[in-house]
Amino acid sequence: MQNIFTLFFIMAAIAAILLSSPEFSIAKVFLDKIEKEYGVFAKRRAYALVSMMNDVKDADEMEKMEKVNDFFNQTPYASDKETWGVSDYWATRLEFIGKDKADCEDFVIAKYFTLKELGVPTSKLYMTYAKSIRYKSAHMVLTYYATPKSVPLVLDNYNYKILPASQRDDLIPIYSFRGDELFNAKQAQIGKLVPAATHQKRPWDELIISQHKE
C-alpha cells in the first residue's frame, strides 16, 4: 500500500511539472540595457517583475490582474513634465521600470503588456480614457471585460482596488481602445486630450520577457 501511495505522489508531481507553464525570463541584453541606462536598482525591479510573473503564471485571470495591478501601483506617480521634461510622453514598460515613476498612461501600458504576456486575452483588455471627477482632469485606466457584455473591471493607479466600472462613480468614461491600437490612438489625439505624437512608431513593448521550459 505504501508503494502505491508513493507512486501516486510521484506521478502527481510529474503531472504538475508537465502541466505548469514555462518560466518567464529576461534576456541578458535587456538586463544590461536597463542597468546601463537606469542603474542597478532598475535592474532589480526588472528581476522583481519577472519573479512576480512566475509566481502567478498558472493562476486564474483575476489573480493575475490583482498581482500585476499591485506590482505596478507600487511605483510613485509623477507628471511627464517632472519625469521627462515634456508636457506629454507615453513611456514604454522598459522606461517605466527604469524611471520608477510614471503617469496614468504609463501605468496602463505596463499593466497591459504584462497581462498579455501572462496569457490574458487582449480581446478582454481595453485602454480607457476617462475624466476624473475627483482630480478634475483627464485620466486613463485599464479595463477588463470577462465577456463582451460584462461590466468591465477597472485597474487604476488612483484607486488601487480593482472594482467594477459601475462602482467607480468618480470616473466618467470617454473612449476605449485595444492595446494593438496604441500607436493609432496616440496619433489620433483621442478626444483632443492627447497632444500630437511623434510620426515614428515606437517599440511600446521594448522590454521582452519570454517563457522557456527549465
mmCIF file of C-alpha atoms in Angstrom:
data_model
loop_
_atom_site.group_PDB
_atom_site.id
_atom_site.type_symbol
_atom_site.label_atom_id
_atom_site.label_comp_id
_atom_site.label_asym_id
_atom_site.label_seq_id
_atom_site.Cartn_x
_atom_site.Cartn_y
_atom_site.Cartn_z
ATOM 1 C CA MET A 1 0.000 0.000 0.000
ATOM 2 C CA GLN A 2 2.822 2.418 0.856
ATOM 3 C CA ASN A 3 4.374 1.789 -2.554
ATOM 4 C CA ILE A 4 1.075 2.656 -4.221
ATOM 5 C CA PHE A 5 0.838 5.977 -2.342
ATOM 6 C CA THR A 6 4.471 6.756 -3.162
ATOM 7 C CA LEU A 7 3.868 6.061 -6.832
ATOM 8 C CA PHE A 8 0.724 8.209 -6.762
ATOM 9 C CA PHE A 9 2.567 11.226 -5.348
ATOM 10 C CA ILE A 10 5.430 10.808 -7.813
ATOM 11 C CA MET A 11 3.004 10.699 -10.734
ATOM 12 C CA ALA A 12 1.126 13.725 -9.379
ATOM 13 C CA ALA A 13 4.366 15.680 -9.093
ATOM 14 C CA ILE A 14 5.357 14.777 -12.655
ATOM 15 C CA ALA A 15 1.912 15.797 -13.917
ATOM 16 C CA ALA A 16 2.148 19.152 -12.144
ATOM 17 C CA ILE A 17 5.512 19.819 -13.773
ATOM 18 C CA LEU A 18 4.258 18.861 -17.214
ATOM 19 C CA LEU A 19 1.096 20.971 -16.907
ATOM 20 C CA SER A 20 2.771 24.065 -15.486
ATOM 21 C CA SER A 21 3.550 26.991 -17.752
ATOM 22 C CA PRO A 22 7.102 27.745 -18.878
ATOM 23 C CA GLU A 23 9.172 30.063 -16.711
ATOM 24 C CA PHE A 24 9.493 33.753 -17.610
ATOM 25 C CA SER A 25 12.896 35.345 -18.031
ATOM 26 C CA ILE A 26 14.548 38.472 -19.445
ATOM 27 C CA ALA A 27 17.410 38.187 -21.898
ATOM 28 C CA LYS A 28 20.770 39.416 -20.644
ATOM 29 C CA VAL A 29 20.863 42.066 -23.357
ATOM 30 C CA PHE A 30 17.796 43.751 -21.863
ATOM 31 C CA LEU A 31 19.080 43.488 -18.306
ATOM 32 C CA ASP A 32 22.378 45.036 -19.392
ATOM 33 C CA LYS A 33 20.495 47.796 -21.197
ATOM 34 C CA ILE A 34 18.393 48.557 -18.120
ATOM 35 C CA GLU A 35 21.425 48.667 -15.831
ATOM 36 C CA LYS A 36 23.436 50.807 -18.244
ATOM 37 C CA GLU A 37 20.668 53.342 -18.806
ATOM 38 C CA TYR A 38 18.980 53.416 -15.402
ATOM 39 C CA GLY A 39 21.240 51.737 -12.835
ATOM 40 C CA VAL A 40 21.356 48.603 -10.712
ATOM 41 C CA PHE A 41 18.110 49.312 -8.840
ATOM 42 C CA ALA A 42 16.190 49.368 -12.114
ATOM 43 C CA LYS A 43 17.726 46.014 -12.957
ATOM 44 C CA ARG A 44 16.475 44.677 -9.624
ATOM 45 C CA ARG A 45 12.983 45.997 -10.415
ATOM 46 C CA ALA A 46 13.072 44.057 -13.683
ATOM 47 C CA TYR A 47 14.008 40.898 -11.783
ATOM 48 C CA ALA A 48 11.142 41.572 -9.345
ATOM 49 C CA LEU A 49 8.709 41.890 -12.250
ATOM 50 C CA VAL A 50 9.759 38.545 -13.690
ATOM 51 C CA SER A 51 9.578 36.915 -10.255
ATOM 52 C CA MET A 52 6.019 38.187 -9.778
ATOM 53 C CA MET A 53 5.033 36.902 -13.213
ATOM 54 C CA ASN A 54 6.425 33.446 -12.447
ATOM 55 C CA ASP A 55 4.512 33.387 -9.162
ATOM 56 C CA VAL A 56 1.166 33.895 -10.947
ATOM 57 C CA LYS A 57 1.778 32.331 -14.368
ATOM 58 C CA ASP A 58 -0.584 29.437 -13.588
ATOM 59 C CA ALA A 59 -3.150 31.484 -11.641
ATOM 60 C CA ASP A 60 -6.603 32.498 -12.868
ATOM 61 C CA GLU A 61 -7.135 35.804 -14.653
ATOM 62 C CA MET A 62 -8.423 37.650 -11.586
ATOM 63 C CA GLU A 63 -5.367 36.777 -9.514
ATOM 64 C CA LYS A 64 -3.073 37.750 -12.377
ATOM 65 C CA MET A 65 -4.767 41.133 -12.615
ATOM 66 C CA GLU A 66 -4.575 41.710 -8.879
ATOM 67 C CA LYS A 67 -0.860 40.884 -8.712
ATOM 68 C CA VAL A 68 0.026 42.916 -11.792
ATOM 69 C CA ASN A 69 -2.058 45.861 -10.598
ATOM 70 C CA ASP A 70 -0.441 45.747 -7.149
ATOM 71 C CA PHE A 71 3.071 45.410 -8.576
ATOM 72 C CA PHE A 72 2.955 48.443 -10.819
ATOM 73 C CA ASN A 73 0.968 50.557 -8.379
ATOM 74 C CA GLN A 74 3.989 50.483 -6.067
ATOM 75 C CA THR A 75 5.615 52.935 -8.471
ATOM 76 C CA PRO A 76 5.152 56.592 -7.486
ATOM 77 C CA TYR A 77 3.024 58.832 -9.677
ATOM 78 C CA ALA A 78 4.826 61.695 -11.404
ATOM 79 C CA SER A 79 3.848 64.032 -14.219
ATOM 80 C CA ASP A 80 5.521 63.765 -17.614
ATOM 81 C CA LYS A 81 6.986 67.218 -17.050
ATOM 82 C CA GLU A 82 8.689 66.008 -13.881
ATOM 83 C CA THR A 83 9.881 62.714 -15.356
ATOM 84 C CA TRP A 84 10.650 63.557 -18.974
ATOM 85 C CA GLY A 85 10.732 67.347 -19.127
ATOM 86 C CA VAL A 86 7.846 67.500 -21.630
ATOM 87 C CA SER A 87 4.112 68.008 -21.239
ATOM 88 C CA ASP A 88 3.133 64.613 -22.661
ATOM 89 C CA TYR A 89 5.102 61.393 -23.021
ATOM 90 C CA TRP A 90 3.858 57.803 -23.183
ATOM 91 C CA ALA A 91 6.551 55.613 -21.646
ATOM 92 C CA THR A 92 7.261 52.021 -22.593
ATOM 93 C CA ARG A 93 7.361 49.346 -19.926
ATOM 94 C CA LEU A 94 11.161 49.376 -20.001
ATOM 95 C CA GLU A 95 11.152 53.126 -19.359
ATOM 96 C CA PHE A 96 8.573 52.640 -16.601
ATOM 97 C CA ILE A 97 10.802 50.110 -14.854
ATOM 98 C CA GLY A 98 13.855 52.272 -15.452
ATOM 99 C CA LYS A 99 12.488 55.575 -14.155
ATOM 100 C CA ASP A 100 10.392 54.103 -11.325
ATOM 101 C CA LYS A 101 7.887 56.937 -11.673
ATOM 102 C CA ALA A 102 5.049 57.317 -14.122
ATOM 103 C CA ASP A 103 1.768 58.956 -15.024
ATOM 104 C CA CYS A 104 -1.542 57.232 -15.746
ATOM 105 C CA GLU A 105 -0.866 56.260 -19.386
ATOM 106 C CA ASP A 106 2.408 54.630 -18.379
ATOM 107 C CA PHE A 107 0.692 52.516 -15.707
ATOM 108 C CA VAL A 108 -1.859 51.302 -18.250
ATOM 109 C CA ILE A 109 0.746 50.403 -20.885
ATOM 110 C CA ALA A 110 2.901 48.485 -18.381
ATOM 111 C CA LYS A 111 -0.071 46.551 -16.981
ATOM 112 C CA TYR A 112 -1.429 45.760 -20.433
ATOM 113 C CA PHE A 113 1.750 44.199 -21.808
ATOM 114 C CA THR A 114 2.393 42.235 -18.619
ATOM 115 C CA LEU A 115 -1.108 40.754 -18.582
ATOM 116 C CA LYS A 116 -0.797 39.975 -22.277
ATOM 117 C CA GLU A 117 2.389 38.005 -21.596
ATOM 118 C CA LEU A 118 0.654 36.228 -18.729
ATOM 119 C CA GLY A 119 -1.907 34.915 -21.181
ATOM 120 C CA VAL A 120 -4.863 37.194 -20.505
ATOM 121 C CA PRO A 121 -6.580 37.559 -23.906
ATOM 122 C CA THR A 122 -6.068 41.036 -25.319
ATOM 123 C CA SER A 123 -9.680 40.913 -26.523
ATOM 124 C CA LYS A 124 -10.632 41.386 -22.862
ATOM 125 C CA LEU A 125 -8.304 44.336 -22.210
ATOM 126 C CA TYR A 126 -9.031 47.931 -23.153
ATOM 127 C CA MET A 127 -7.217 51.168 -22.501
ATOM 128 C CA THR A 128 -9.904 53.610 -21.403
ATOM 129 C CA TYR A 129 -9.797 57.378 -21.292
ATOM 130 C CA ALA A 130 -11.943 58.928 -18.614
ATOM 131 C CA LYS A 131 -12.452 62.140 -16.749
ATOM 132 C CA SER A 132 -11.517 62.016 -13.088
ATOM 133 C CA ILE A 133 -14.166 63.901 -11.149
ATOM 134 C CA ARG A 134 -12.038 63.925 -8.039
ATOM 135 C CA TYR A 135 -8.999 65.464 -9.724
ATOM 136 C CA LYS A 136 -10.933 67.342 -12.443
ATOM 137 C CA SER A 137 -8.600 66.079 -15.126
ATOM 138 C CA ALA A 138 -8.234 63.561 -17.933
ATOM 139 C CA HIS A 139 -7.277 60.100 -16.744
ATOM 140 C CA MET A 140 -6.510 56.704 -18.240
ATOM 141 C CA VAL A 141 -7.227 53.243 -16.812
ATOM 142 C CA LEU A 142 -7.019 49.642 -17.969
ATOM 143 C CA THR A 143 -10.388 47.905 -18.209
ATOM 144 C CA TYR A 144 -11.068 44.164 -18.313
ATOM 145 C CA TYR A 145 -14.186 42.551 -19.778
ATOM 146 C CA ALA A 146 -14.769 38.952 -18.651
ATOM 147 C CA THR A 147 -17.270 38.711 -21.535
ATOM 148 C CA PRO A 148 -18.178 41.265 -24.213
ATOM 149 C CA LYS A 149 -21.356 42.117 -22.279
ATOM 150 C CA SER A 150 -19.809 42.196 -18.793
ATOM 151 C CA VAL A 151 -19.460 45.324 -16.713
ATOM 152 C CA PRO A 152 -15.721 45.983 -17.004
ATOM 153 C CA LEU A 153 -13.329 45.838 -14.075
ATOM 154 C CA VAL A 154 -11.081 48.881 -13.646
ATOM 155 C CA LEU A 155 -7.335 48.648 -12.969
ATOM 156 C CA ASP A 156 -6.269 52.077 -11.791
ATOM 157 C CA ASN A 157 -3.303 53.842 -10.249
ATOM 158 C CA TYR A 158 -5.579 56.230 -8.306
ATOM 159 C CA ASN A 159 -7.778 53.631 -6.624
ATOM 160 C CA TYR A 160 -5.656 50.531 -6.060
ATOM 161 C CA LYS A 161 -8.631 48.199 -5.590
ATOM 162 C CA ILE A 162 -9.948 46.514 -8.739
ATOM 163 C CA LEU A 163 -13.632 47.426 -8.911
ATOM 164 C CA PRO A 164 -16.444 47.153 -11.469
ATOM 165 C CA ALA A 165 -16.844 50.330 -13.503
ATOM 166 C CA SER A 166 -20.368 50.632 -12.055
ATOM 167 C CA GLN A 167 -18.749 51.285 -8.656
ATOM 168 C CA ARG A 168 -16.355 53.924 -9.960
ATOM 169 C CA ASP A 169 -18.648 56.926 -9.977
ATOM 170 C CA ASP A 170 -15.557 59.122 -9.677
ATOM 171 C CA LEU A 171 -14.754 58.350 -13.337
ATOM 172 C CA ILE A 172 -16.640 59.384 -16.464
ATOM 173 C CA PRO A 173 -15.580 57.117 -19.368
ATOM 174 C CA ILE A 174 -14.874 58.881 -22.648
ATOM 175 C CA TYR A 175 -13.273 56.454 -25.070
ATOM 176 C CA SER A 176 -11.783 52.934 -25.061
ATOM 177 C CA PHE A 177 -9.359 51.260 -27.439
ATOM 178 C CA ARG A 178 -7.438 47.992 -27.586
ATOM 179 C CA GLY A 179 -3.750 47.738 -26.905
ATOM 180 C CA ASP A 180 -2.904 46.892 -30.504
ATOM 181 C CA GLU A 181 -4.341 50.290 -31.436
ATOM 182 C CA LEU A 182 -1.958 52.065 -29.076
ATOM 183 C CA PHE A 183 0.045 53.955 -31.685
ATOM 184 C CA ASN A 184 -3.025 54.935 -33.709
ATOM 185 C CA ALA A 185 -4.722 56.172 -30.559
ATOM 186 C CA LYS A 186 -1.706 58.271 -29.721
ATOM 187 C CA GLN A 187 -1.624 59.742 -33.209
ATOM 188 C CA ALA A 188 -5.369 60.411 -33.290
ATOM 189 C CA GLN A 189 -5.299 62.611 -30.177
ATOM 190 C CA ILE A 190 -8.278 60.804 -28.657
ATOM 191 C CA GLY A 191 -10.921 63.226 -27.508
ATOM 192 C CA LYS A 192 -8.410 66.043 -28.077
ATOM 193 C CA LEU A 193 -6.896 65.062 -24.729
ATOM 194 C CA VAL A 194 -3.584 63.814 -26.070
ATOM 195 C CA PRO A 195 -1.010 66.102 -27.696
ATOM 196 C CA ALA A 196 0.288 65.032 -31.098
ATOM 197 C CA ALA A 197 2.784 62.180 -31.022
ATOM 198 C CA THR A 198 5.955 61.659 -32.939
ATOM 199 C CA HIS A 199 5.473 60.380 -36.502
ATOM 200 C CA GLN A 200 7.802 57.471 -35.823
ATOM 201 C CA LYS A 201 6.328 54.262 -34.490
ATOM 202 C CA ARG A 202 7.619 53.444 -31.039
ATOM 203 C CA PRO A 203 8.512 49.956 -29.752
ATOM 204 C CA TRP A 204 5.886 50.003 -26.999
ATOM 205 C CA ASP A 205 6.878 46.581 -25.724
ATOM 206 C CA GLU A 206 10.628 47.032 -25.920
ATOM 207 C CA LEU A 207 11.172 45.047 -22.714
ATOM 208 C CA ILE A 208 10.984 41.453 -23.982
ATOM 209 C CA ILE A 209 10.015 38.911 -21.333
ATOM 210 C CA SER A 210 9.999 35.385 -22.745
ATOM 211 C CA GLN A 211 8.999 31.954 -21.497
ATOM 212 C CA HIS A 212 11.052 28.762 -21.638
ATOM 213 C CA LYS A 213 10.995 25.321 -20.095
ATOM 214 C CA GLU A 214 13.632 24.567 -17.495
#
